[in-house]
XYZ file of C-alpha atoms in Angstrom:
779
model
C 30.505 16.390 -4.384
C 30.357 17.568 -0.805
C 27.480 16.219 1.850
C 26.578 16.943 5.479
C 28.656 14.131 7.341
C 31.502 13.707 4.945
C 30.022 10.574 3.260
C 30.442 10.180 -0.315
C 27.496 10.980 -2.127
C 27.061 8.653 -5.726
C 24.726 10.034 -7.981
C 22.060 7.485 -9.381
C 22.759 6.303 -13.061
C 19.839 7.585 -15.150
C 20.123 4.050 -16.976
C 18.906 1.109 -15.487
C 21.118 -2.094 -16.443
C 19.363 -4.955 -16.816
C 19.140 -7.537 -13.709
C 21.520 -10.378 -13.922
C 20.220 -13.889 -13.440
C 21.937 -14.047 -10.105
C 20.123 -11.240 -8.966
C 16.674 -12.592 -10.940
C 17.295 -15.762 -8.746
C 18.006 -14.336 -5.520
C 15.022 -12.122 -6.084
C 13.012 -15.596 -6.885
C 14.508 -17.353 -3.759
C 13.517 -14.259 -1.591
C 9.831 -14.057 -3.059
C 8.988 -17.630 -1.980
C 8.817 -16.472 1.699
C 7.215 -13.301 0.881
C 4.797 -13.822 -1.979
C 3.736 -17.596 -1.887
C 3.382 -18.416 1.765
C -0.079 -17.917 2.203
C -0.700 -19.518 -1.565
C 1.255 -22.527 -0.610
C -0.703 -23.499 2.974
C -4.018 -24.124 0.578
C -3.899 -27.654 0.429
C -4.372 -27.528 4.017
C -8.269 -26.811 3.734
C -9.210 -26.604 -0.055
C -10.575 -30.374 0.022
C -12.041 -30.083 3.200
C -13.809 -26.809 2.348
C -14.978 -28.431 -0.932
C -16.512 -31.739 0.808
C -17.631 -29.921 3.603
C -20.865 -29.917 1.672
C -23.803 -32.027 1.071
C -21.464 -34.161 -1.529
C -20.752 -37.933 -0.600
C -17.479 -39.368 -1.554
C -18.790 -42.354 -3.715
C -16.657 -45.619 -5.263
C -16.781 -44.102 -8.899
C -14.128 -41.269 -7.589
C -16.287 -38.749 -9.874
C -16.422 -36.085 -7.007
C -12.544 -36.337 -6.210
C -11.546 -36.546 -9.618
C -14.026 -33.707 -10.538
C -12.406 -31.053 -7.508
C -9.188 -31.753 -8.552
C -9.906 -30.987 -12.410
C -11.487 -27.535 -10.835
C -8.317 -27.064 -8.766
C -5.841 -27.800 -11.638
C -7.635 -25.573 -14.075
C -8.383 -22.651 -11.815
C -4.710 -22.830 -10.812
C -3.547 -22.605 -14.426
C -6.199 -19.888 -15.655
C -6.078 -17.760 -12.488
C -2.337 -17.236 -11.102
C -0.628 -19.068 -14.407
C -2.696 -17.462 -17.265
C -4.120 -13.818 -15.574
C -1.387 -13.059 -13.270
C 1.970 -14.298 -14.208
C 1.168 -13.486 -18.182
C -0.993 -10.655 -18.034
C -1.713 -8.679 -14.738
C 2.043 -8.694 -13.732
C 2.699 -6.349 -16.604
C 0.823 -3.826 -15.672
C 3.024 -2.511 -13.099
C 2.925 1.268 -12.103
C 6.668 1.925 -12.287
C 7.851 -1.646 -10.644
C 4.868 -1.752 -8.038
C 1.534 -3.586 -7.904
C -1.789 -4.360 -6.650
C -5.127 -2.293 -6.402
C -3.747 0.903 -5.728
C -1.306 0.599 -8.597
C -3.821 0.063 -11.198
C -5.946 3.041 -10.169
C -2.885 5.326 -9.865
C -2.248 4.138 -13.545
C -5.836 5.144 -14.687
C -5.186 8.334 -12.916
C -2.437 9.457 -14.747
C -3.652 8.336 -18.428
C -7.196 9.842 -17.496
C -8.160 12.620 -15.603
C -10.087 10.804 -12.781
C -7.634 11.310 -9.941
C -9.824 12.604 -6.797
C -7.020 13.768 -5.176
C -7.586 17.619 -4.336
C -4.457 19.410 -4.749
C -3.095 17.816 -8.313
C -0.933 20.142 -10.035
C 0.006 20.219 -13.646
C 3.759 20.383 -12.537
C 3.139 16.712 -11.007
C 2.838 15.569 -14.735
C 6.210 16.542 -15.449
C 7.889 14.150 -13.117
C 9.952 11.176 -14.686
C 7.769 8.748 -13.078
C 4.570 9.922 -14.500
C 4.580 8.904 -18.102
C 7.018 5.910 -17.607
C 5.207 3.060 -18.955
C 6.900 0.210 -20.968
C 3.850 -0.604 -22.923
C 1.957 2.866 -23.479
C 1.981 3.887 -27.305
C 0.679 6.926 -28.829
C -1.857 5.118 -30.988
C -5.225 5.158 -28.966
C -8.686 3.884 -30.923
C -11.820 6.056 -31.400
C -13.694 3.878 -28.691
C -10.587 4.289 -26.235
C -10.796 8.100 -26.912
C -14.340 7.870 -26.487
C -14.064 6.123 -23.204
C -11.334 8.372 -21.865
C -13.561 11.420 -22.468
C -16.709 10.126 -20.761
C -14.752 8.943 -17.342
C -13.572 12.329 -17.458
C -16.662 14.209 -17.980
C -18.767 12.164 -15.482
C -18.018 12.863 -11.741
C -20.279 9.652 -10.915
C -18.164 7.377 -12.982
C -15.006 8.830 -11.346
C -16.483 7.975 -7.868
C -17.341 4.713 -8.878
C -14.027 4.037 -9.647
C -12.594 5.003 -6.765
C -15.381 3.032 -4.703
C -14.373 0.008 -7.080
C -10.809 0.905 -6.053
C -11.611 1.193 -2.349
C -13.820 -2.192 -1.998
C -10.886 -4.007 -3.698
C -8.624 -2.628 -0.809
C -11.261 -3.261 1.810
C -11.343 -6.963 0.808
C -7.412 -7.451 1.136
C -7.919 -5.931 4.554
C -10.366 -8.434 5.061
C -7.956 -11.299 3.941
C -5.662 -9.772 6.632
C -8.448 -10.773 9.238
C -9.410 -13.994 7.870
C -6.198 -15.294 6.238
C -4.064 -15.923 9.553
C -7.192 -17.258 11.159
C -7.910 -20.460 8.594
C -4.053 -21.367 8.025
C -3.086 -21.454 11.496
C -6.502 -23.038 12.556
C -6.178 -25.913 9.565
C -2.427 -26.250 10.498
C -3.201 -26.891 14.237
C -6.020 -28.924 13.223
C -3.697 -31.779 12.547
C -4.054 -32.984 16.197
C -7.638 -34.234 15.247
C -5.688 -37.290 14.625
C -3.770 -37.965 17.435
C -6.458 -37.547 20.159
C -10.042 -37.853 20.565
C -12.707 -35.371 19.451
C -13.841 -34.478 22.942
C -9.646 -33.777 23.770
C -9.490 -32.036 20.519
C -11.941 -29.574 20.707
C -10.747 -28.104 23.881
C -7.407 -27.900 22.657
C -7.475 -26.778 19.085
C -8.983 -23.370 19.499
C -6.796 -22.336 22.196
C -3.478 -23.575 20.434
C -4.916 -21.458 17.310
C -5.349 -18.456 19.165
C -2.156 -18.257 21.076
C -0.365 -19.113 17.789
C -2.041 -15.856 16.641
C -1.330 -13.703 19.407
C 2.306 -14.575 19.317
C 2.427 -13.763 15.583
C 0.703 -10.386 15.789
C 3.165 -9.523 18.929
C 6.274 -10.253 16.861
C 5.014 -7.742 14.283
C 6.582 -4.462 15.985
C 9.981 -6.149 15.968
C 9.779 -6.161 11.687
C 9.810 -9.124 9.264
C 13.496 -8.298 8.490
C 14.800 -9.850 11.578
C 13.101 -13.183 10.958
C 12.720 -12.691 7.205
C 15.674 -14.978 6.557
C 13.651 -17.901 7.835
C 10.910 -17.153 5.525
C 11.878 -18.590 2.240
C 13.722 -22.075 3.488
C 10.247 -22.655 5.572
C 8.227 -21.923 2.425
C 10.677 -24.241 0.519
C 10.777 -26.660 3.198
C 6.833 -26.987 3.055
C 6.375 -27.078 -0.704
C 9.118 -29.701 -1.231
C 7.512 -31.668 1.437
C 4.081 -31.823 0.150
C 5.164 -32.464 -3.191
C 7.107 -35.319 -2.282
C 4.239 -36.848 -0.475
C 1.841 -36.185 -3.329
C 4.553 -38.167 -5.476
C 4.474 -40.970 -3.199
C 0.299 -40.814 -2.965
C 0.143 -40.961 -6.628
C 2.424 -44.008 -6.756
C 1.484 -45.692 -3.922
C -2.300 -45.078 -4.145
C -3.663 -44.527 -7.643
C -1.062 -43.584 -10.597
C -4.255 -42.760 -12.742
C -5.179 -40.047 -11.129
C -3.603 -37.575 -13.935
C -6.782 -38.299 -15.898
C -8.601 -36.035 -13.606
C -6.814 -33.370 -15.369
C -9.314 -33.426 -18.328
C -11.817 -30.840 -18.147
C -14.290 -33.356 -18.727
C -14.064 -34.236 -15.195
C -15.447 -30.761 -14.215
C -18.937 -31.571 -16.282
C -19.109 -34.980 -14.814
C -19.027 -33.190 -11.463
C -21.707 -30.726 -11.698
C -23.532 -32.983 -13.574
C -24.021 -35.202 -10.792
C -23.648 -33.002 -7.949
C -25.568 -30.262 -8.995
C -26.326 -27.745 -6.642
C -24.011 -28.974 -4.260
C -21.415 -29.322 -6.591
C -21.833 -25.719 -7.438
C -21.970 -24.589 -3.633
C -18.694 -26.566 -3.275
C -17.508 -24.281 -5.656
C -16.722 -21.776 -2.883
C -13.944 -24.195 -0.834
C -12.489 -25.041 -4.730
C -11.991 -21.599 -4.975
C -9.556 -21.701 -1.839
C -6.713 -22.833 -3.850
C -5.792 -19.906 -5.644
C -5.863 -17.760 -1.877
C -2.719 -15.553 -2.059
C -2.500 -15.256 -5.611
C -3.004 -11.608 -5.232
C 0.080 -11.200 -3.531
C 1.929 -12.140 -6.584
C 0.996 -8.646 -8.060
C 0.699 -6.830 -4.689
C 4.163 -7.613 -3.464
C 5.489 -6.974 -7.156
C 7.374 -3.581 -5.569
C 9.480 -5.729 -3.782
C 10.941 -8.034 -6.244
C 10.526 -8.256 -10.005
C 8.313 -9.648 -12.780
C 10.636 -12.271 -13.860
C 11.753 -13.358 -10.162
C 8.023 -13.470 -9.231
C 7.488 -15.502 -12.897
C 10.331 -17.919 -12.327
C 9.238 -18.535 -9.017
C 5.772 -19.559 -9.519
C 6.205 -21.317 -12.633
C 9.106 -23.489 -12.056
C 8.668 -23.858 -8.534
C 5.181 -23.055 -6.389
C 2.757 -24.710 -9.202
C 4.289 -27.533 -10.207
C 4.462 -28.504 -6.334
C 0.958 -27.444 -5.743
C -0.228 -29.851 -8.572
C 1.682 -32.399 -7.412
C -0.015 -31.883 -3.655
C -3.694 -31.866 -4.700
C -3.247 -34.867 -7.406
C -1.165 -37.129 -4.373
C -4.248 -36.249 -1.778
C -6.539 -37.258 -4.321
C -5.059 -40.146 -5.439
C -5.170 -41.080 -1.418
C -8.949 -39.980 -0.987
C -9.477 -42.086 -4.097
C -9.064 -45.245 -2.492
C -10.076 -44.396 1.010
C -13.753 -43.863 0.827
C -14.643 -44.345 3.877
C -12.299 -42.787 6.470
C -12.197 -44.099 10.067
C -12.356 -40.603 11.639
C -15.136 -38.360 11.657
C -13.237 -35.189 10.521
C -13.972 -35.639 6.716
C -11.413 -34.923 4.435
C -8.716 -33.137 5.363
C -4.806 -32.858 4.175
C -3.318 -34.768 7.176
C -5.306 -38.032 6.229
C -3.190 -38.191 3.644
C 0.298 -37.638 5.083
C 1.771 -41.336 6.085
C 1.568 -41.755 9.827
C 5.312 -42.090 10.380
C 5.814 -38.639 9.162
C 2.757 -36.741 10.575
C 4.502 -34.826 13.667
C 7.439 -33.495 11.548
C 4.598 -32.077 8.771
C 2.543 -30.608 11.520
C 5.214 -28.852 12.623
C 6.474 -27.774 9.029
C 2.640 -26.689 8.039
C 2.394 -24.601 11.273
C 5.732 -22.618 10.355
C 4.528 -22.252 6.869
C 0.851 -20.955 8.179
C 2.555 -18.045 10.325
C 5.062 -17.252 7.166
C 1.678 -17.044 5.115
C 0.096 -15.148 7.632
C 2.833 -12.925 8.126
C 2.842 -11.911 4.171
C -0.849 -10.756 4.504
C -0.334 -8.673 7.598
C 2.699 -7.097 6.166
C 0.447 -6.384 2.707
C -2.325 -5.190 4.832
C 0.421 -2.696 6.408
C 1.491 -1.361 3.217
C -1.984 -0.931 1.510
C -3.086 0.900 4.448
C -0.283 3.153 4.039
C -1.084 3.535 0.506
C -4.533 4.972 1.168
C -3.373 6.838 3.616
C -1.132 8.480 1.686
C -3.764 9.013 -1.650
C -6.061 10.647 1.078
C -8.574 7.479 1.461
C -7.965 6.452 5.056
C -7.040 8.685 8.307
C -3.482 9.226 9.187
C -2.022 6.476 11.182
C 1.668 6.008 13.114
C 3.511 4.147 10.522
C 7.173 2.718 12.001
C 9.859 1.659 9.378
C 11.141 -1.429 10.916
C 14.136 -1.559 8.407
C 16.354 1.230 7.445
C 18.035 -1.561 4.705
C 14.773 -2.831 3.073
C 12.199 -0.850 1.392
C 8.684 -1.191 2.139
C 8.512 -2.903 5.692
C 6.584 -1.237 8.048
C 4.555 -1.777 10.862
C 1.334 0.047 11.619
C 0.418 -0.461 16.001
C -3.174 0.672 15.312
C -3.664 -1.676 12.295
C -1.835 -4.293 13.571
C -3.531 -4.824 17.290
C -7.133 -4.540 15.298
C -6.106 -6.944 13.057
C -5.427 -9.170 15.875
C -8.887 -8.685 17.709
C -10.703 -9.329 14.621
C -8.817 -12.307 13.718
C -9.332 -14.022 17.364
C -12.813 -12.926 17.003
C -13.458 -15.140 13.493
C -11.134 -18.033 15.211
C -13.490 -18.088 18.620
C -16.446 -17.380 16.859
C -16.408 -19.809 13.798
C -14.393 -22.555 15.134
C -14.415 -24.817 11.659
C -12.680 -24.140 8.581
C -16.343 -24.424 6.772
C -17.473 -21.357 7.730
C -13.702 -19.559 7.714
C -13.228 -21.019 4.122
C -16.423 -19.350 3.091
C -15.294 -15.995 4.450
C -12.200 -16.026 3.130
C -12.959 -17.488 -0.548
C -15.445 -14.559 -0.984
C -12.741 -12.113 0.382
C -10.259 -13.519 -2.214
C -12.621 -13.812 -5.228
C -13.852 -10.102 -4.773
C -10.228 -8.469 -4.790
C -9.697 -10.692 -8.216
C -13.021 -9.627 -9.854
C -11.997 -5.767 -8.977
C -8.704 -6.435 -10.394
C -10.221 -7.895 -13.593
C -12.597 -4.545 -13.985
C -9.244 -2.209 -13.516
C -7.391 -4.351 -16.009
C -9.744 -3.918 -18.731
C -9.801 -0.256 -18.367
C -5.989 -0.582 -18.075
C -5.835 -2.355 -21.450
C -7.709 0.284 -23.412
C -6.588 3.570 -21.458
C -2.880 2.722 -20.597
C -2.011 0.254 -23.259
C -3.933 1.899 -26.011
C -5.064 -1.748 -27.070
C -8.370 -2.690 -28.627
C -11.789 -2.072 -26.792
C -12.447 -5.696 -27.807
C -9.266 -7.329 -26.408
C -10.430 -5.475 -22.900
C -14.096 -6.902 -23.721
C -12.551 -10.604 -24.303
C -10.410 -10.276 -20.955
C -12.879 -8.982 -18.548
C -15.468 -12.052 -20.515
C -13.216 -14.797 -20.272
C -11.692 -14.013 -16.438
C -14.755 -12.105 -15.175
C -17.081 -15.127 -15.918
C -15.252 -17.611 -14.231
C -14.782 -15.163 -11.173
C -18.619 -14.471 -11.434
C -19.226 -18.333 -11.140
C -17.207 -18.636 -8.367
C -18.066 -15.621 -6.403
C -21.739 -16.432 -6.717
C -21.030 -19.741 -5.102
C -19.463 -18.030 -2.383
C -22.209 -15.339 -1.960
C -24.700 -18.064 -1.674
C -23.104 -18.750 1.568
C -23.789 -15.483 3.089
C -25.221 -16.778 6.382
C -22.357 -19.383 6.872
C -19.581 -16.889 7.243
C -19.626 -15.212 3.685
C -20.684 -12.227 5.814
C -17.571 -11.665 7.490
C -15.710 -9.926 4.656
C -18.952 -8.073 3.363
C -19.485 -6.541 6.747
C -15.635 -6.035 7.168
C -15.636 -4.097 3.629
C -18.518 -1.988 4.745
C -17.244 -0.874 7.682
C -13.794 -0.177 6.395
C -15.315 1.473 3.065
C -17.485 3.960 5.181
C -14.112 4.940 6.948
C -12.320 5.435 3.664
C -15.303 7.052 1.857
C -15.859 9.360 4.809
C -12.624 10.601 5.623
C -11.892 11.128 1.399
C -15.242 13.106 1.371
C -14.314 15.390 4.343
C -10.730 15.927 2.937
C -11.998 17.019 -0.163
C -14.688 19.114 0.914
C -12.305 20.794 3.390
C -9.585 21.580 0.538
C -12.311 23.369 -1.456
C -13.353 25.503 1.443
C -9.432 26.372 1.899
C -9.486 27.059 -2.080
C -12.463 29.238 -1.711
C -11.401 31.209 1.443
C -7.844 31.917 0.343
C -6.760 35.183 0.734
C -5.805 37.414 -2.373
C -1.806 38.409 -3.396
C -3.788 42.067 -3.101
C -4.042 41.961 0.575
C -0.840 40.990 0.903
C 1.068 43.588 -1.396
C -1.180 46.115 0.790
C 0.333 45.302 4.131
C 3.718 45.727 2.942
C 7.538 44.109 3.408
C 6.454 44.315 7.336
C 3.246 42.614 6.937
C 1.789 45.184 9.222
C 3.389 44.070 12.122
C 6.549 43.332 14.045
C 9.031 40.617 12.265
C 11.217 38.610 14.890
C 13.970 36.592 14.161
C 13.274 32.942 13.253
C 11.455 30.931 10.777
C 8.134 30.562 10.562
C 6.446 27.049 9.227
C 2.853 27.019 8.129
C 1.370 24.001 7.080
C -1.355 24.175 4.436
C -2.949 21.987 1.808
C -2.681 24.823 -0.570
C -0.650 24.664 -3.783
C -0.969 28.134 -4.659
C -2.595 31.067 -2.959
C -2.241 32.432 0.609
C -4.094 30.264 3.308
C -6.930 31.880 5.513
C -5.097 30.500 8.732
C -2.142 33.433 7.601
C -4.693 36.230 7.991
C -5.976 34.626 10.880
C -2.901 34.280 12.642
C -1.461 38.012 11.402
C -4.889 40.062 12.272
C -4.458 38.302 16.117
C -0.784 38.556 16.910
C 1.250 41.785 16.671
C 4.535 39.833 15.587
C 5.589 37.129 13.002
C 8.777 35.551 12.096
C 11.102 37.094 9.570
C 10.997 34.312 7.666
C 7.956 32.612 6.291
C 7.487 29.409 4.630
C 4.057 27.963 3.110
C 4.743 24.367 3.413
C 2.764 21.617 1.573
C 3.276 18.093 1.766
C 1.210 15.996 -0.726
C 1.002 13.097 -2.370
C 1.174 12.548 -6.233
C -0.429 9.382 -8.115
C 2.877 7.780 -8.561
C 5.268 4.864 -6.234
C 7.914 6.960 -6.005
C 9.323 10.388 -6.622
C 13.074 10.781 -7.128
C 14.944 12.982 -4.581
C 16.083 15.253 -7.565
C 12.213 16.187 -7.876
C 11.011 16.434 -4.379
C 10.338 19.808 -3.840
C 8.546 22.727 -5.889
C 9.947 26.034 -4.174
C 9.018 29.624 -4.764
C 8.176 33.115 -3.655
C 5.007 34.620 -2.501
C 5.048 38.183 -3.086
C 8.248 40.322 -3.594
C 11.799 39.183 -2.603
C 11.554 41.798 0.500
C 8.526 40.460 1.955
C 10.766 37.071 2.844
C 7.630 34.760 1.661
C 8.501 30.910 0.344
C 6.503 28.618 -1.006
C 7.520 24.906 -0.520
C 5.561 21.641 -1.855
C 7.029 18.353 -1.087
C 5.667 15.715 -3.071
C 5.938 12.185 -2.203
C 4.626 9.160 -3.985
C 2.428 6.776 -2.208
C 5.173 4.229 -1.420
C 7.555 6.758 -0.538
C 9.200 6.987 3.186
C 9.195 10.254 5.018
C 12.289 11.721 6.318
C 12.805 12.559 9.874
C 11.842 15.945 11.340
C 15.774 16.991 11.291
C 16.811 15.790 7.855
C 13.425 17.014 6.039
C 14.107 20.446 8.027
C 17.862 20.879 6.335
C 16.446 19.635 3.031
C 13.748 22.350 2.897
C 16.228 25.229 4.211
C 18.380 24.248 1.622
C 15.801 24.265 -1.154
C 14.908 28.028 -0.383
C 18.798 28.591 -0.463
C 19.057 27.083 -3.607
C 16.069 29.080 -5.013
C 17.972 32.706 -4.086
C 21.252 31.208 -5.392
C 19.463 29.956 -8.777
C 17.627 33.614 -8.894
C 20.754 35.407 -8.763
C 22.683 33.131 -11.371
C 19.587 32.972 -13.659
C 20.562 29.156 -14.228
C 18.163 27.289 -16.303
C 16.482 25.016 -13.669
C 12.885 24.067 -14.486
C 10.162 26.336 -13.589
C 6.705 26.277 -13.765
C 4.423 28.956 -13.563
C 1.086 28.335 -11.091
C -2.376 29.430 -11.370
C -1.383 32.391 -9.238
C 1.520 33.580 -11.019
C 4.001 32.135 -8.623
C 6.905 31.011 -10.368
C 7.662 27.396 -8.982
C 11.238 25.700 -8.989
C 12.040 21.885 -9.045
C 15.034 21.414 -6.809
C 15.795 18.032 -5.173
C 17.214 17.214 -1.751
C 20.366 18.424 -0.477
C 21.963 14.774 -1.115
C 20.679 14.476 -4.564
C 22.009 17.640 -6.224
C 25.250 19.771 -6.140
C 23.584 22.907 -4.839
C 23.621 24.599 -1.771
C 24.232 22.327 1.106
C 23.842 23.415 5.007
C 26.294 22.676 7.454
C 25.714 22.974 11.201
C 28.687 23.526 13.399
C 30.621 22.379 10.562
C 34.201 22.368 9.637
C 35.832 25.834 8.945
C 37.745 24.910 5.978
C 35.001 24.739 3.090
C 35.038 25.606 -0.288
C 32.864 28.897 -0.016
C 30.935 29.878 2.559
C 28.543 32.742 3.052
C 29.820 34.598 6.479
C 27.587 34.512 9.147
C 27.371 36.364 12.723
C 29.409 35.193 15.499
C 26.977 36.123 17.929
C 26.721 32.888 20.483
C 23.028 32.136 21.016
C 22.132 30.318 24.292
C 21.326 27.032 24.609
C 17.334 26.058 24.566
C 15.901 23.751 26.841
C 13.862 22.232 24.158
C 16.390 22.129 21.217
C 20.118 23.049 20.966
C 20.551 26.213 18.341
C 23.324 25.419 16.208
C 25.749 27.684 13.934
C 24.422 27.372 10.475
C 26.529 27.821 7.341
C 25.434 27.535 3.784
C 27.949 25.631 1.422
C 27.653 27.165 -1.745
C 29.313 25.081 -4.923
C 31.865 26.777 -7.102
C 30.055 29.192 -9.338
C 30.225 32.720 -10.566
C 29.908 35.400 -7.456
C 26.398 35.738 -6.309
C 25.064 39.121 -6.157
C 25.177 41.151 -2.810
C 21.177 41.118 -2.374
C 21.235 37.224 -2.609
C 24.053 37.003 -0.119
C 22.103 39.586 2.110
C 19.058 37.409 2.059
C 21.052 33.927 2.239
C 22.784 35.667 5.708
C 19.421 36.728 6.661
C 17.886 32.797 5.976
C 20.912 31.497 8.077
C 20.116 33.984 11.015
C 16.263 33.057 11.138
C 17.706 29.139 11.039
C 19.953 29.788 13.923
C 17.200 31.490 15.874
C 14.899 28.360 15.516
C 11.637 27.244 13.689
C 8.426 27.356 14.604
C 5.429 25.186 13.365
C 2.391 26.659 12.634
C -0.313 24.065 12.387
C -3.956 24.396 11.646
C -6.440 22.926 14.067
C -9.452 22.513 12.160
C -13.503 22.227 13.401
C -15.090 20.435 10.434
C -18.747 21.352 10.359
C -21.760 21.152 7.437
C -23.236 24.134 6.556
C -26.840 25.132 7.763
C -29.228 23.723 5.191
C -27.180 20.978 4.274
C -29.024 17.540 4.373
C -29.063 15.213 6.760
C -26.797 12.919 5.272
C -24.462 15.407 4.953
C -24.525 16.280 8.562
C -23.860 12.814 9.597
C -21.262 12.208 7.650
C -19.358 15.424 8.225
C -20.028 16.570 11.575
C -20.275 12.734 13.448
C -18.181 10.856 10.960
C -15.515 12.728 9.731
C -15.107 14.874 13.239
C -15.011 11.397 14.841
C -11.865 10.220 12.517
C -10.350 13.409 12.460
C -10.113 13.396 16.074
C -8.641 10.077 16.732
C -6.289 10.375 13.607
C -2.592 11.187 13.480
C -1.443 14.760 12.761
C 0.813 15.442 9.546
C 3.794 12.970 9.427
C 6.835 15.641 9.727
C 4.953 17.135 13.088
C 5.266 14.390 15.078
C 8.587 14.689 16.720
C 8.168 18.215 16.624
C 8.921 20.009 20.355
C 5.666 21.019 21.747
C 7.652 24.409 22.670
C 7.890 25.036 18.730
C 4.730 24.493 17.756
C 1.718 26.670 17.754
C -2.080 25.640 16.641
C -4.315 27.842 15.024
C -7.720 27.043 15.562
C -10.498 27.469 12.280
C -14.131 26.336 11.765
C -14.314 24.975 8.533
C -18.349 25.163 7.151
C -18.338 22.792 3.809
């Protein structure tokens, strides 16, 4: 197989080999720095937040033992039982997170709200690749599925539920860096007076946060090799301190692991103990990362890292802290119960330094996770388009979004300066964490029935058991609304409004496109020349439509006397799968008869796929059309799908993924079989160098002259250059629309549209090659 630049192309094996233990352990080691940074820093502030309420630390130790019992069982039931043993199995072809669950549901029941879904998308290899799915579905499961598919209101509620979970993850991206860094820096309180500490703690935390966000554009791969060693050092440090405190202060602290102490704690403290659950909840901050970051690692590696290292280290750390506090009821400082009081005085400074590094690593992970989930939302049409920079060409998923980064930094600094204490930060962070977990529990119960085809009673048992625990913590966090918990709610409302307005506007705009598309009869009446002069070159018309002729084309043709000799209607769409293989990237077909030289190309991407740069994308696009021409001539048995407008669409991969037509620009002469091209020299353009184009056709029977002529014309058009026709839409609500719709469309959606990025592939297009056609959309 030949490729464009002489590299050896190795086709991917369809059989995925089982991971070796060496690979699994290597991934487990790497996951410590990415997945568990946030979870491992929770001992810095859990006890301090739990005892921030009106709970007195008495000589009987019932309070501290009760908190330890709650921490132990919360860590055991939520991260270990729920996530490690159940939720991690609900991956979407290896990907995890809130949108992965929503994507699974969209594929097993027709609840997807993406506007341009096609039946052809269901033929993708990853669409039904669910290892746990079976054909046996219960009567109740089928009834639930049909109910969801019939009622639009339930589909909207499902989308809103996914958006709420997503927005709380974004809120966590604001709150986690603030509380982690602030708690790490708070260790300075034991080495200076309260007056001095007040003026040092906040500026130091802000300086570290600014430094952290300023480093984001370099990408985590440049410093990522330090992440795992930092977290490992931190976990070994706190577990060693925990073991020391257990044996030195109170070896009988293990008795507190009995759930009986939870009962005694709540009986004695009553309302104060219930409210302190909001602080205890912080011990599982970062647990969701185990599922959200699943795509970068594997189920087994994450399970091994947590079960055999992270979980025992955290339990020892919390037990050691409780053992120390059980022998120190009256503290000499005025800073209540913090992490650093339990650290031996001789090693406090080294531990402080390690804690700050660990807090930075934990914050880095949640920031990167926020970037990833924003990208997913944008890909699925639920967030305005933003500039996405891939910071690593080798490591998948490492991205940087400038607008989101600086927004997070400003919000993070505002929280730090505004609260200036871990109590209110903890209240805010706790509510964000538990809301995401509640959303995951609700979506998982649907996955159990609709995707795994298990009993409805099993799903009810799941949501009742874990949901009741999370509801208890949720109520304890929500009661602190005025004491900081309002922050994640406010952030969620703002981001949810942005997402829903953008999704609603996008949906209405697409419906307008569908209603106003031009019929094929109009096109046929124009004839092969379209009633105008056809000039050299390729006209690439961007459209959201997957069938039919967009109104923008008729608008253009009726107002200008000339158009390009080759016209391509390009639709770049996202499908509800994490990845689309290069072999299935394009759906290509004709619009009208062959002599019209009109083609449709649908480029399909998963919500975690990386979009190629414009030059490589252009090559793949032209090669896919050339391959369509060749395959039609040879009548190859290539997968074809008939669309609703009787357009025959052919699945064609990228030029690097198949043995089809390749394109060479200024390439070597001695290639296998080359369709000849004109030797006319094309003058250089100041905007773009026009190169001579050759199509390299694989060894095959001789193709007919008509196809050769069409390929020659396509090459000449490619040499002449490519023009991009983009629609510049002005979306307005129709007359007679409700006041709410006018506000949403005329103000909200219009503002977001004007301040969002254009299509991804169009970012680097020379302005001389771009033409915008304005249209008013009345939705």
